[in-house]
Short mmCIF file of C-alpha atoms and ligand atoms in Angstrom, two decimals:
data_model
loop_
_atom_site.label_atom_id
_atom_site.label_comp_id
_atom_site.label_asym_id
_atom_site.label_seq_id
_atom_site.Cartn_x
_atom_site.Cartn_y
_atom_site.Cartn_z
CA UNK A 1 -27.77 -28.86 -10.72
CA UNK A 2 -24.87 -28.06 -8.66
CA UNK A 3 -21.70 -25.86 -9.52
CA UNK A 4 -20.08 -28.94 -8.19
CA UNK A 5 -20.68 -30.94 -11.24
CA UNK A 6 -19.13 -28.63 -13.61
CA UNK A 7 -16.42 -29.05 -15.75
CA UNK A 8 -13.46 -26.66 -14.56
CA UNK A 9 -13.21 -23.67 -18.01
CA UNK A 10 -9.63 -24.34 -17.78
CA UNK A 11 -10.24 -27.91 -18.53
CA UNK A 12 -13.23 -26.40 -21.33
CA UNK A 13 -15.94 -25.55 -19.21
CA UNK A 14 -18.12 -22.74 -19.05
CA UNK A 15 -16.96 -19.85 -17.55
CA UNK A 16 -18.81 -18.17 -14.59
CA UNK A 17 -17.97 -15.26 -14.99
CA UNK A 18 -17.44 -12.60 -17.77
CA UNK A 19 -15.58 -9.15 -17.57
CA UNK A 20 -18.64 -7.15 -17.86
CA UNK A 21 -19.65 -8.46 -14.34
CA UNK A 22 -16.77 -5.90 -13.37
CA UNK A 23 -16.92 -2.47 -12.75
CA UNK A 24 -13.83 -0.23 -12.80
CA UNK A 25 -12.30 1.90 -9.99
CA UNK A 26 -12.72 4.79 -9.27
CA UNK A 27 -15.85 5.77 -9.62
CA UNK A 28 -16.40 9.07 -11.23
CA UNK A 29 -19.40 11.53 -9.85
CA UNK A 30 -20.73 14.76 -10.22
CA UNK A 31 -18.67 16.01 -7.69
CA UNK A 32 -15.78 15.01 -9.69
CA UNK A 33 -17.12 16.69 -12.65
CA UNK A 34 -17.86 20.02 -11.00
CA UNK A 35 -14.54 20.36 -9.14
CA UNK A 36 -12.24 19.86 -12.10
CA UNK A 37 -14.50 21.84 -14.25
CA UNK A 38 -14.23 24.63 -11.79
CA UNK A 39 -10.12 24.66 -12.17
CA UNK A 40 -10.53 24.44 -15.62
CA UNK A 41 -12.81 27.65 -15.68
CA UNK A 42 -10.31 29.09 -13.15
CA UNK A 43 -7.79 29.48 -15.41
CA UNK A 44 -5.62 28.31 -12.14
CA UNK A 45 -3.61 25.24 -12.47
CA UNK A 46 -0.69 24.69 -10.85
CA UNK A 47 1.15 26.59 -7.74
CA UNK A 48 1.61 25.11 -4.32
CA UNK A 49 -0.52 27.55 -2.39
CA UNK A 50 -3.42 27.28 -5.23
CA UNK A 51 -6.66 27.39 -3.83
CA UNK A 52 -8.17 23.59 -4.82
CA UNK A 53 -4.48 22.07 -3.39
CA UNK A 54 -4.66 24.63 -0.02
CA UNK A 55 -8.24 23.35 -0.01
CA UNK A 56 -7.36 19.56 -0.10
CA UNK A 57 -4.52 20.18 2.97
CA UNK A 58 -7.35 21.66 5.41
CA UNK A 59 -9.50 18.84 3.97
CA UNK A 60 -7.24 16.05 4.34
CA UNK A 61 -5.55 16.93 7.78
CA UNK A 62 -9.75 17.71 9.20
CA UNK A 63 -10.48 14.26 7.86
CA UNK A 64 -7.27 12.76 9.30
CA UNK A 65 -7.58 14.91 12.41
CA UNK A 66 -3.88 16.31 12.17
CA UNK A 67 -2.89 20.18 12.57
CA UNK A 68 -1.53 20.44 9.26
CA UNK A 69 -1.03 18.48 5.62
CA UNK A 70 0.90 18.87 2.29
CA UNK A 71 -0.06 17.61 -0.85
CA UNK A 72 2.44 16.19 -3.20
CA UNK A 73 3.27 14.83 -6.20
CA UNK A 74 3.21 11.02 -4.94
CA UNK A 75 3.10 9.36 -2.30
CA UNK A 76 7.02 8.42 -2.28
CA UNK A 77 7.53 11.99 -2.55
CA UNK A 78 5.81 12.57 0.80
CA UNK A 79 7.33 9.73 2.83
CA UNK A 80 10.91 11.17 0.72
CA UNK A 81 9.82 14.82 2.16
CA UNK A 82 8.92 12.98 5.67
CA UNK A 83 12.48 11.33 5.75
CA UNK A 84 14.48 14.79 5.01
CA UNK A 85 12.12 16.36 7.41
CA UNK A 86 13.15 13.93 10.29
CA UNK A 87 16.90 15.05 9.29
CA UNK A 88 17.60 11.36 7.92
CA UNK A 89 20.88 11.44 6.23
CA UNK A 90 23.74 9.30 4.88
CA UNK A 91 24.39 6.10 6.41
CA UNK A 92 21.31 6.42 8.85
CA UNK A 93 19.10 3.14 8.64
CA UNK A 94 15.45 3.26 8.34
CA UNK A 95 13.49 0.23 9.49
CA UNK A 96 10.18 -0.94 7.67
CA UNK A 97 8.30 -4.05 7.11
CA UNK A 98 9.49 -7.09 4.64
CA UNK A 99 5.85 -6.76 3.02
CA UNK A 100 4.90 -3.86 1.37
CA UNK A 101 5.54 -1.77 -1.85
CA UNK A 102 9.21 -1.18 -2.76
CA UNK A 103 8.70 2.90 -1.97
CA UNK A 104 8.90 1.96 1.99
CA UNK A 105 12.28 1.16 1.53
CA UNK A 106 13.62 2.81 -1.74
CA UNK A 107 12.31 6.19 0.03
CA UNK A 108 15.31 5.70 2.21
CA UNK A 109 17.90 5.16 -0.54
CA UNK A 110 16.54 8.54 -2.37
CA UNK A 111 17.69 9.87 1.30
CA UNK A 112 20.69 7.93 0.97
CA UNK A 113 20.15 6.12 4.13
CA UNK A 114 20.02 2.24 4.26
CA UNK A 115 16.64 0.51 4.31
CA UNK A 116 16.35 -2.49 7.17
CA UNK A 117 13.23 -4.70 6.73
CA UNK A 118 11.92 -6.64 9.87
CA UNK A 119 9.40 -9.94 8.82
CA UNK A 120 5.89 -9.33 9.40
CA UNK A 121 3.04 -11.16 11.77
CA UNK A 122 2.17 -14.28 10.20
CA UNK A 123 -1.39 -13.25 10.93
CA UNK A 124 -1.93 -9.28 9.62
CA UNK A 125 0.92 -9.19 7.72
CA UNK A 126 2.03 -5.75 9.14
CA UNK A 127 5.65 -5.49 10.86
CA UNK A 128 5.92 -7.76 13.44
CA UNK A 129 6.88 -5.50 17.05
CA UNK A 130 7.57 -8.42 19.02
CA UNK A 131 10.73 -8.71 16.06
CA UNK A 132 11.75 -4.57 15.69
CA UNK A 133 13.99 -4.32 18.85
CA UNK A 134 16.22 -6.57 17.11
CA UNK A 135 16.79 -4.58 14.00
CA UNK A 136 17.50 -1.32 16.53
CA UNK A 137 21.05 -0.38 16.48
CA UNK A 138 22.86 3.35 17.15
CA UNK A 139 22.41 3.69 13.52
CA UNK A 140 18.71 3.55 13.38
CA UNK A 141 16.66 6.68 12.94
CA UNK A 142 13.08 5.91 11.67
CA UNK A 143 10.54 3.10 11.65
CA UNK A 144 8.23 2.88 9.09
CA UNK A 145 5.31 1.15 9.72
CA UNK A 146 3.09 0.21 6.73
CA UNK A 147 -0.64 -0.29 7.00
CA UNK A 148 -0.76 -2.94 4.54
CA UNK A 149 -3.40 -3.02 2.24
CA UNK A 150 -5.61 -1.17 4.42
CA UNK A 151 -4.97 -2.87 7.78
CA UNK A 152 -3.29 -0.85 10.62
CA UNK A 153 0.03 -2.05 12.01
CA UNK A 154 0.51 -2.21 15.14
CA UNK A 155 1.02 0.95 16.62
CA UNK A 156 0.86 0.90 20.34
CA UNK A 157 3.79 -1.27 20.46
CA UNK A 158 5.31 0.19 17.75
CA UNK A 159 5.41 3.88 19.59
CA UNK A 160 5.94 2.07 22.59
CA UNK A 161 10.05 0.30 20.82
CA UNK A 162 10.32 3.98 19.30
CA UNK A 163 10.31 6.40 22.56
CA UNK A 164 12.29 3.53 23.95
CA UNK A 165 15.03 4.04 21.46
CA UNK A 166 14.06 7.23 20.64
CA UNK A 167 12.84 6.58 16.91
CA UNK A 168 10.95 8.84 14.58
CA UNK A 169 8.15 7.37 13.31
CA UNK A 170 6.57 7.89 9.88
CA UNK A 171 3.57 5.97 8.83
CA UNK A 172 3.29 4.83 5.67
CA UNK A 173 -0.52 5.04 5.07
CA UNK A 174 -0.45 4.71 1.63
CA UNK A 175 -2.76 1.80 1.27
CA UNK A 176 -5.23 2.94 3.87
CA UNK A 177 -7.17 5.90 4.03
CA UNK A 178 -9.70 6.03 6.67
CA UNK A 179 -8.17 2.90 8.67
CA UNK A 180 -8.80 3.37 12.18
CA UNK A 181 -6.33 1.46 14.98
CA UNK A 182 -8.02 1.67 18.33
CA UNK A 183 -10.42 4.60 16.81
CA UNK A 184 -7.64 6.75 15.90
CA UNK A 185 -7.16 7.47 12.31
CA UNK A 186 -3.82 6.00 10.65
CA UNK A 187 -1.74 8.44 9.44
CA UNK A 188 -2.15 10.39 12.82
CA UNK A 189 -0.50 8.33 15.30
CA UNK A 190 3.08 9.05 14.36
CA UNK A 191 4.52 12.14 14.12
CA UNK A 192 4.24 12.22 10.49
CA UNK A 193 1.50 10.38 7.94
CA UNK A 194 1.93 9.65 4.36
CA UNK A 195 -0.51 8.72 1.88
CA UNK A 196 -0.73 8.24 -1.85
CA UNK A 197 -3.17 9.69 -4.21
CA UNK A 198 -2.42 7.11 -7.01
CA UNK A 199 -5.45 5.83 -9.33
CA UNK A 200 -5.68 2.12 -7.54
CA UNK A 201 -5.95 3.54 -4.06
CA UNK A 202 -8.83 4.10 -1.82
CA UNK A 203 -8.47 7.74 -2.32
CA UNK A 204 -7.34 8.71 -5.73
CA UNK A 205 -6.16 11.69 -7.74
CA UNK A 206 -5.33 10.22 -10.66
CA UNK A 207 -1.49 10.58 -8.86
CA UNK A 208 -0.33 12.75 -5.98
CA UNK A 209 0.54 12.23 -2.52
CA UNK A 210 -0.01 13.56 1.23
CA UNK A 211 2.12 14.27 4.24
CA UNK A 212 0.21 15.13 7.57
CA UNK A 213 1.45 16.47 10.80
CA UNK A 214 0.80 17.85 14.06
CA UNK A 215 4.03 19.97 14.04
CA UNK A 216 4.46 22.83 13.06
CA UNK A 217 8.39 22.78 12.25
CA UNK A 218 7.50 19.55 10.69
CA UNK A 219 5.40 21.53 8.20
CA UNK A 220 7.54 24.20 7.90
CA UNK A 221 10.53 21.99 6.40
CA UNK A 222 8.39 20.06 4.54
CA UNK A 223 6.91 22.96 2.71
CA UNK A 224 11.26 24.05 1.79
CA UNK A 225 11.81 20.45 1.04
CA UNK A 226 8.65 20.07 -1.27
CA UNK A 227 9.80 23.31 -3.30
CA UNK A 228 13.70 23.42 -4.04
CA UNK A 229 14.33 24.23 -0.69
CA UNK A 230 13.79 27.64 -1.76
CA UNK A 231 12.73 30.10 1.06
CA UNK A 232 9.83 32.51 1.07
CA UNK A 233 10.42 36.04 2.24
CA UNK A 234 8.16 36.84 5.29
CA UNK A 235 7.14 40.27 4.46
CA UNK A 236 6.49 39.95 0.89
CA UNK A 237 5.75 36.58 0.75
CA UNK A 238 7.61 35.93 -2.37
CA UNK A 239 10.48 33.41 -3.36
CA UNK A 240 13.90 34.91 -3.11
CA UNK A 241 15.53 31.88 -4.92
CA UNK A 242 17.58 31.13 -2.03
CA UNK A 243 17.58 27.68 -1.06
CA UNK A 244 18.72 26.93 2.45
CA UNK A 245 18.69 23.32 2.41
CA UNK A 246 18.41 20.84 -0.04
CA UNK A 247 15.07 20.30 -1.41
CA UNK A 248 12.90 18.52 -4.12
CA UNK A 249 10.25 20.14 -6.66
CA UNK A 250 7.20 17.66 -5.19
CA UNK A 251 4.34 20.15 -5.23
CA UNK A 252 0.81 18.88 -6.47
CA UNK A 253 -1.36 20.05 -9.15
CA UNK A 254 -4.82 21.50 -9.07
CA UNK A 255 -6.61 19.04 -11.28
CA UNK A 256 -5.24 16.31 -9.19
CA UNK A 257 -6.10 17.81 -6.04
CA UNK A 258 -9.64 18.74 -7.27
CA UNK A 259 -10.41 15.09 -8.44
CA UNK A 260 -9.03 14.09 -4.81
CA UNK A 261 -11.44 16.42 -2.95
CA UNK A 262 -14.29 15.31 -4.75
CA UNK A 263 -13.18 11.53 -4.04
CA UNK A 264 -13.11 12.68 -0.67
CA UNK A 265 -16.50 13.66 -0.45
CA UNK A 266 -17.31 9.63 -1.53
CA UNK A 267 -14.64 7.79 0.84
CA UNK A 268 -16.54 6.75 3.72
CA UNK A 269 -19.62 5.59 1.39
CA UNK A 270 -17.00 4.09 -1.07
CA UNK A 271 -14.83 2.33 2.39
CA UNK A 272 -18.07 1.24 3.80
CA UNK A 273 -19.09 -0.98 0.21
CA UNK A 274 -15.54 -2.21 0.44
CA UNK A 275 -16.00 -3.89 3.69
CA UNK A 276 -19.45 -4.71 3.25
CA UNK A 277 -17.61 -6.73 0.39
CA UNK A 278 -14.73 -8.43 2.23
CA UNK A 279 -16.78 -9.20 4.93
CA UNK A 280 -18.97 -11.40 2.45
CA UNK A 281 -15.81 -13.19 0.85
CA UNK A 282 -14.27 -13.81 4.59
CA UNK A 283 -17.81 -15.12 5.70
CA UNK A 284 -18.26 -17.01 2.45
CA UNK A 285 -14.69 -18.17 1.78
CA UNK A 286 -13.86 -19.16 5.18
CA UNK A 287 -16.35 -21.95 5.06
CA UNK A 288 -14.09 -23.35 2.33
CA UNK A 289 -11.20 -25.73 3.62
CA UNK A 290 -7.95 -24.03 2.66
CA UNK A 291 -8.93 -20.89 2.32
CA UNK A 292 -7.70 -18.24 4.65
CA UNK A 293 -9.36 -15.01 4.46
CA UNK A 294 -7.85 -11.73 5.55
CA UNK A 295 -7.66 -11.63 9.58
CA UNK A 296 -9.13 -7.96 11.17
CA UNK A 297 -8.09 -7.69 14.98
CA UNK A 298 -11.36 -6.62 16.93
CA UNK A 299 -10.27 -2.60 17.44
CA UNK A 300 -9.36 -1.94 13.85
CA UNK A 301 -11.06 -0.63 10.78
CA UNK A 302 -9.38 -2.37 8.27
CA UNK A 303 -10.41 -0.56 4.75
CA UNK A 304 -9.35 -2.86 2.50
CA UNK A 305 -7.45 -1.44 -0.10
CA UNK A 306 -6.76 -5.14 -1.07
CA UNK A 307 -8.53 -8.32 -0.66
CA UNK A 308 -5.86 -11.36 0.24
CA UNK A 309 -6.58 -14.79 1.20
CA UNK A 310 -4.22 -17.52 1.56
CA UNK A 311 -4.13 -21.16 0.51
CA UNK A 312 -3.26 -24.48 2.57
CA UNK A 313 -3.21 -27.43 0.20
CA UNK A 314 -3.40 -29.56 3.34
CA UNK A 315 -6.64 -28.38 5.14
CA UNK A 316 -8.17 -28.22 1.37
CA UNK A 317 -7.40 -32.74 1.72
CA UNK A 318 -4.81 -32.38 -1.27
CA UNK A 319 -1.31 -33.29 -1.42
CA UNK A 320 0.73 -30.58 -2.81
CA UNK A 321 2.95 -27.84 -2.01
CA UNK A 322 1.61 -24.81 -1.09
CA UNK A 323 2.73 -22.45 -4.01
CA UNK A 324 1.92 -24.57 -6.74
CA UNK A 325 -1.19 -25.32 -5.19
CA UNK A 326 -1.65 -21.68 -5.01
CA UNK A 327 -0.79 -21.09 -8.98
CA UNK A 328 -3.31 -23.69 -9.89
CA UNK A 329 -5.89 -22.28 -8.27
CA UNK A 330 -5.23 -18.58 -9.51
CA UNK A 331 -5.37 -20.58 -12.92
CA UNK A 332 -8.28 -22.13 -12.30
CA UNK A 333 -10.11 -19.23 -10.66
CA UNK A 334 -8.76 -16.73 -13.74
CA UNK A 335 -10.51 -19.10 -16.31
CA UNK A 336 -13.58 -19.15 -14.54
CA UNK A 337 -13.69 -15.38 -15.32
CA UNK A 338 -12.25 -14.00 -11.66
CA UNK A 339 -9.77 -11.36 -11.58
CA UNK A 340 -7.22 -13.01 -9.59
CA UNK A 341 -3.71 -13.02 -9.09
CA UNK A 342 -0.47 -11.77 -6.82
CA UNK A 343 0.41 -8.43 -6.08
CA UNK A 344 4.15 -8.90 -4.79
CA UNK A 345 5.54 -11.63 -5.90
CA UNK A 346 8.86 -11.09 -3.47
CA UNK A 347 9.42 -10.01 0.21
CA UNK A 348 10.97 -6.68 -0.89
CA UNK A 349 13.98 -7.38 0.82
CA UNK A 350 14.57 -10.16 -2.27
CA UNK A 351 14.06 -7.85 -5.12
CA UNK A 352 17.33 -7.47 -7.25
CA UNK A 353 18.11 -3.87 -6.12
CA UNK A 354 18.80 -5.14 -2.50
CA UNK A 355 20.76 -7.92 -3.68
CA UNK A 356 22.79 -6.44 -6.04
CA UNK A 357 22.79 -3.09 -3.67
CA UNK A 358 23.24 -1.16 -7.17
CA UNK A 359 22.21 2.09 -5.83
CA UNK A 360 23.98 5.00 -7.40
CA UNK A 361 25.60 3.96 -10.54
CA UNK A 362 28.32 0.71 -9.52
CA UNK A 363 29.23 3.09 -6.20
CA UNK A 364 27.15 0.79 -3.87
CA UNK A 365 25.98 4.18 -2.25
CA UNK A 366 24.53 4.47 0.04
CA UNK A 367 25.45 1.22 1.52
CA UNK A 368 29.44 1.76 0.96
CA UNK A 369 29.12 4.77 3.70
CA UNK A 370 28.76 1.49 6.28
CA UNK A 371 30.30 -0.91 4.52
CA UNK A 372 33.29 1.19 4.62
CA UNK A 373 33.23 1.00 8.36
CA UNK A 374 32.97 -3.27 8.01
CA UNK A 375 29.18 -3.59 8.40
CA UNK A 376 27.54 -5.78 6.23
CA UNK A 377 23.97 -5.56 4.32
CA UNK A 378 23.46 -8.89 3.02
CA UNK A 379 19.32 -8.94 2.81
CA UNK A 380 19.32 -12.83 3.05
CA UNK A 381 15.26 -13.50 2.47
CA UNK A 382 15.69 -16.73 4.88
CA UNK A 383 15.51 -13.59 7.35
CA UNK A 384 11.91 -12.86 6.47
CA UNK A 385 10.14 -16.21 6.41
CA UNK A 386 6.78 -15.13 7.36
CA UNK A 387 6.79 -12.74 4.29
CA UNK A 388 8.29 -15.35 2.44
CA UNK A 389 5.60 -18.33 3.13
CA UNK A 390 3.25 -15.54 2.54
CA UNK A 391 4.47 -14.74 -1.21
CA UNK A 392 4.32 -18.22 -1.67
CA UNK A 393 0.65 -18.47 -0.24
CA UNK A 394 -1.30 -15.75 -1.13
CA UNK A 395 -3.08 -13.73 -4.18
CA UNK A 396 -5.73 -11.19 -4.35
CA UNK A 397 -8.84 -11.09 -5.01
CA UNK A 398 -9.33 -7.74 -7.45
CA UNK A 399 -13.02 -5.84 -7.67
CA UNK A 400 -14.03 -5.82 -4.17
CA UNK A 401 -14.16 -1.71 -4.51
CA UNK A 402 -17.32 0.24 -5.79
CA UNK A 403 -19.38 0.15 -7.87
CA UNK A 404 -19.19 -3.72 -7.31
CA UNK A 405 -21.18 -5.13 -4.59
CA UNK A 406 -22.87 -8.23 -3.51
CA UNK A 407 -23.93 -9.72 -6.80
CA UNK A 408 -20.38 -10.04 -8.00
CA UNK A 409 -19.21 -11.14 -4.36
CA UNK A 410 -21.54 -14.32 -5.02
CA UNK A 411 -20.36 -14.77 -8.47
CA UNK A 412 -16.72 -14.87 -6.99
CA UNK A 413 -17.93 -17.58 -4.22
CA UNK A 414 -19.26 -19.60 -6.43
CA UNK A 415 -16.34 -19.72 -9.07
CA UNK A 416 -14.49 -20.74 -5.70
CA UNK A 417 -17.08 -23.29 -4.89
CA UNK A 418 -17.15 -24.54 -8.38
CA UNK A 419 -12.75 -24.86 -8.47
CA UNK A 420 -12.83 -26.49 -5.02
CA UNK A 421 -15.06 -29.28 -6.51
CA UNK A 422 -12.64 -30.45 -8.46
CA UNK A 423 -9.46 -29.28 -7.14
CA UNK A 424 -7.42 -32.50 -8.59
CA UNK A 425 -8.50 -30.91 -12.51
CA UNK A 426 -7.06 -27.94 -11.50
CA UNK A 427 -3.93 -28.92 -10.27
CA UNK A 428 -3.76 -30.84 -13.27
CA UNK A 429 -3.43 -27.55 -15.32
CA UNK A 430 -1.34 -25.56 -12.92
CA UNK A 431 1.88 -25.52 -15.74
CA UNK A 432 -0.55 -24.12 -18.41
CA UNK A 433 0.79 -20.76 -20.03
CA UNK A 434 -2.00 -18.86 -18.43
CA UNK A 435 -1.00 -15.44 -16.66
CA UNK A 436 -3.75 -14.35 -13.65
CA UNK A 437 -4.14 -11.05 -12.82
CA UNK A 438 -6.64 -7.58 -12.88
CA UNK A 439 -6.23 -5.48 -16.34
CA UNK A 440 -5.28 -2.04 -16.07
CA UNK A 441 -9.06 -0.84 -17.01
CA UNK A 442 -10.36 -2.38 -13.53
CA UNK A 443 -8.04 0.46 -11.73
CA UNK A 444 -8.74 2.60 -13.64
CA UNK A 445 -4.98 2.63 -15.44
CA UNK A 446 -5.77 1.62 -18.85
C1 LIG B 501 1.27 3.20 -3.36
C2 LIG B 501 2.27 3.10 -2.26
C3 LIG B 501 3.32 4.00 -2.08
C4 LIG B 501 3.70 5.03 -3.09
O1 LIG B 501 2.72 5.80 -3.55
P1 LIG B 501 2.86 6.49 -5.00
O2 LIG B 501 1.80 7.55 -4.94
O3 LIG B 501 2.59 5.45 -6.01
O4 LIG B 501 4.21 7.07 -5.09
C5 LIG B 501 4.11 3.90 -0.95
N1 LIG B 501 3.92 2.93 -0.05
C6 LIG B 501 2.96 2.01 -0.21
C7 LIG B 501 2.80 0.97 0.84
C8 LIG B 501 2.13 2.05 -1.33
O5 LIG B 501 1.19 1.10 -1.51
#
């Protein structure tokens, strides 16, 4: 008998699947065990030239193939620290894509300079080049790319618009550790790389952050900014509590930066299972009319941090528009037993703090620095409407990391197999008070 002649569970059908056909990220080794056990037995742990953090910067920036790294306390911190670095200040705008996680942009306002968001290619969902010139202006100082979700942007062109104009560039490789765009690692194509150590990400520390560079006075005021700003005497090495510039305390911890190493040790294997694992769904999915799995341009290593596909109600034969299409389906696929459901909801551009521009208190800071010389920041989403059809389009498709593999990957096709046989049931129950989405436990958040 086929899945096809199932009744849907949301309509009271069996479910497929069950929770316990999960595992949870990350997964926890040996290696783990012995490297936080070993600060513990230390006695060590804290300091920002400690030896498991110093170990993790020669680690990371070997791995990344940079001169030099810091490790931080988030990843916002480092792109913060990469920002202040660059000599980003007051009224200065920073370009990055509509699609990504608010820090991209808010990592500008803690520098008090003005986020700009350019709409992303309807295809890899990364900032669109052929669209940056037009957000250039003699106030721009940065562009932040964003690998999103562990596919590289663009950056030949993007390098190519910022020598033009004479940009600093700052990748923001939070979501994609071990991405490769034309065999280079992301992270070390602009001047300066940031990645996060957060639980859900492909490298994780429970939280922390990294900031890699190939220059040296890069490092060097990114090592003041990460620590009050407060310089180190040369000859004796010690603080002299004298801060020269304005700084931040962002330094890491050893226990995080032990767990990191030993996930380090595991990231290849653990990267490798993750695309063995999208590359079944995309096979497997594709075949199914209206679903659009994740697109991977030839000469990229796309490590999928996240597994999106996107839904069009008309190649699937129904008639329907394309979000609610796209929340009865999440419905439908959550009662089956998948973990299933948006990640942003909102180009970021939309979110409340850039329409309300409620920065610092009621002072509209930053943005009154250019408002007071008549430029407006109005962050009108009908600006961004690849981003936007995208919100309305797409969801993820959680557990695609370790320790899950293939088994689960045909569990998941055939929950999509079984939905698609009886779409019209499903869309039936797309107003039900059902919420999709992964719990905490599969990240490893609780
Ligand atoms: C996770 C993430 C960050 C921030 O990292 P934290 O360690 O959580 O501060 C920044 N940018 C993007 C794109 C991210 O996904």
């Amino acid at each position: 008998m086929g899945a096809s002649s199932q009744t849907l569970a949301i309509a009271g059908g069996q479910p497929l699947l069950r929770r316990s056909d999960y595992g949870n990220w990350p997964v926890i080794t040996n290696d783990d065990r012995r490297l936080v056990n070993a600060v513990l037995d230390s006695g060590i742990v804290a300091g920002g030239t400690a030896p498991q953090a110093a170990a993790l910067e020669r680690e990371w920036a070997a791995y990344i193939g940079t001169k030099y790294c810091l490790t931080t306390v988030s990843g916002t911190s480092a792109l913060h620290m990469a920002l202040a670095a660059a000599g980003v200040g007051p009224g200065d705008e920073v370009i990055t894509s509509a699609f990504t996680f608010l820090a991209s942009a808010s990592c500008a306002l803690h520098q008090n300079a003005i986020p700009v968001f350019v709409d992303i290619d309807p295809r890899t969902y990364c900032m669109d080049p052929a669209k940056l010139e037009a957000a250039i202006n003699e106030r721009t100082k940065v562009i932040i790319p964003v690998h999103i979700q562990g596919l590289p942007a663009d950056m030949d062109a993007i390098m190519a618009i910022a020598r033009k104009h004479k940009l600093f560039v700052i990748e923001d490789a939070c979501q994609a550790h071990g991405a490769e765009y034309k065999g280079r690692k992301v992270g070390s194509i602009g001047p300066i790389g940031t990645f996060s150590l957060n639980n859900t990400k492909n490298l994780c520390g429970g939280e922390g952050g990294l900031f890699n560079t190939d220059d040296e006075a890069l490092l060097q005021k990114g090592t003041l900014i990460r620590c009050f700003g407060d310089e180190v005497d040369e000859v004796s090495h010690r603080r002299v509590y004298n801060a020269s510039i304005l700084g931040y305390m962002y330094r890491n911890q050893e226990l995080p930066a032990a767990l990191a190493r030993a996930q380090l040790m595991h990231l290849d294997e653990n990267n490798a299972v993750r695309i063995a694992n999208a590359n079944t769904l995309t096979r497997e999915l594709g075949k199914i009319p209206g679903v659009i799995p994740p697109y991977c341009p030839p000469d990229y290593k796309h490590v999928y941090w996240m597994y999106n596909i996107r839904f069009d109600p008309k190649a699937a034969g129904v008639d329907c528009p394309t979000r609610r299409f796209r929340i009865a389906v999440e419905k439908a696929l959550y009662r089956e037993g998948l973990l299933i459901g948006q990640w942003q909801t909102l180009p970021v551009p939309a979110q409340d703090l850039f329409q309300s521009r409620l920065g610092y208190g009621s002072s509209h800071y930053p943005w009154a620095v250019n408002e007071a010389k008549g430029i407006r920041y109005d962050y009108n989403p009908d600006q961004f409407p690849v981003a936007q059809a995208l919100c309305d389009s797409y969801t993820i498709v959680y557990g695609i990391h370790p320790p899950n593999g293939q088994a689960l990957m045909e569990k998941i096709v055939a929950a999509f197999q079984k939905v698609w046989a009886r779409l019209d049931e499903a869309i039936a129950h797309a107003d039900d008070a059902i919420y999709p989405g992964a719990d905490g436990k599969l990240l490893g958040t609780g």
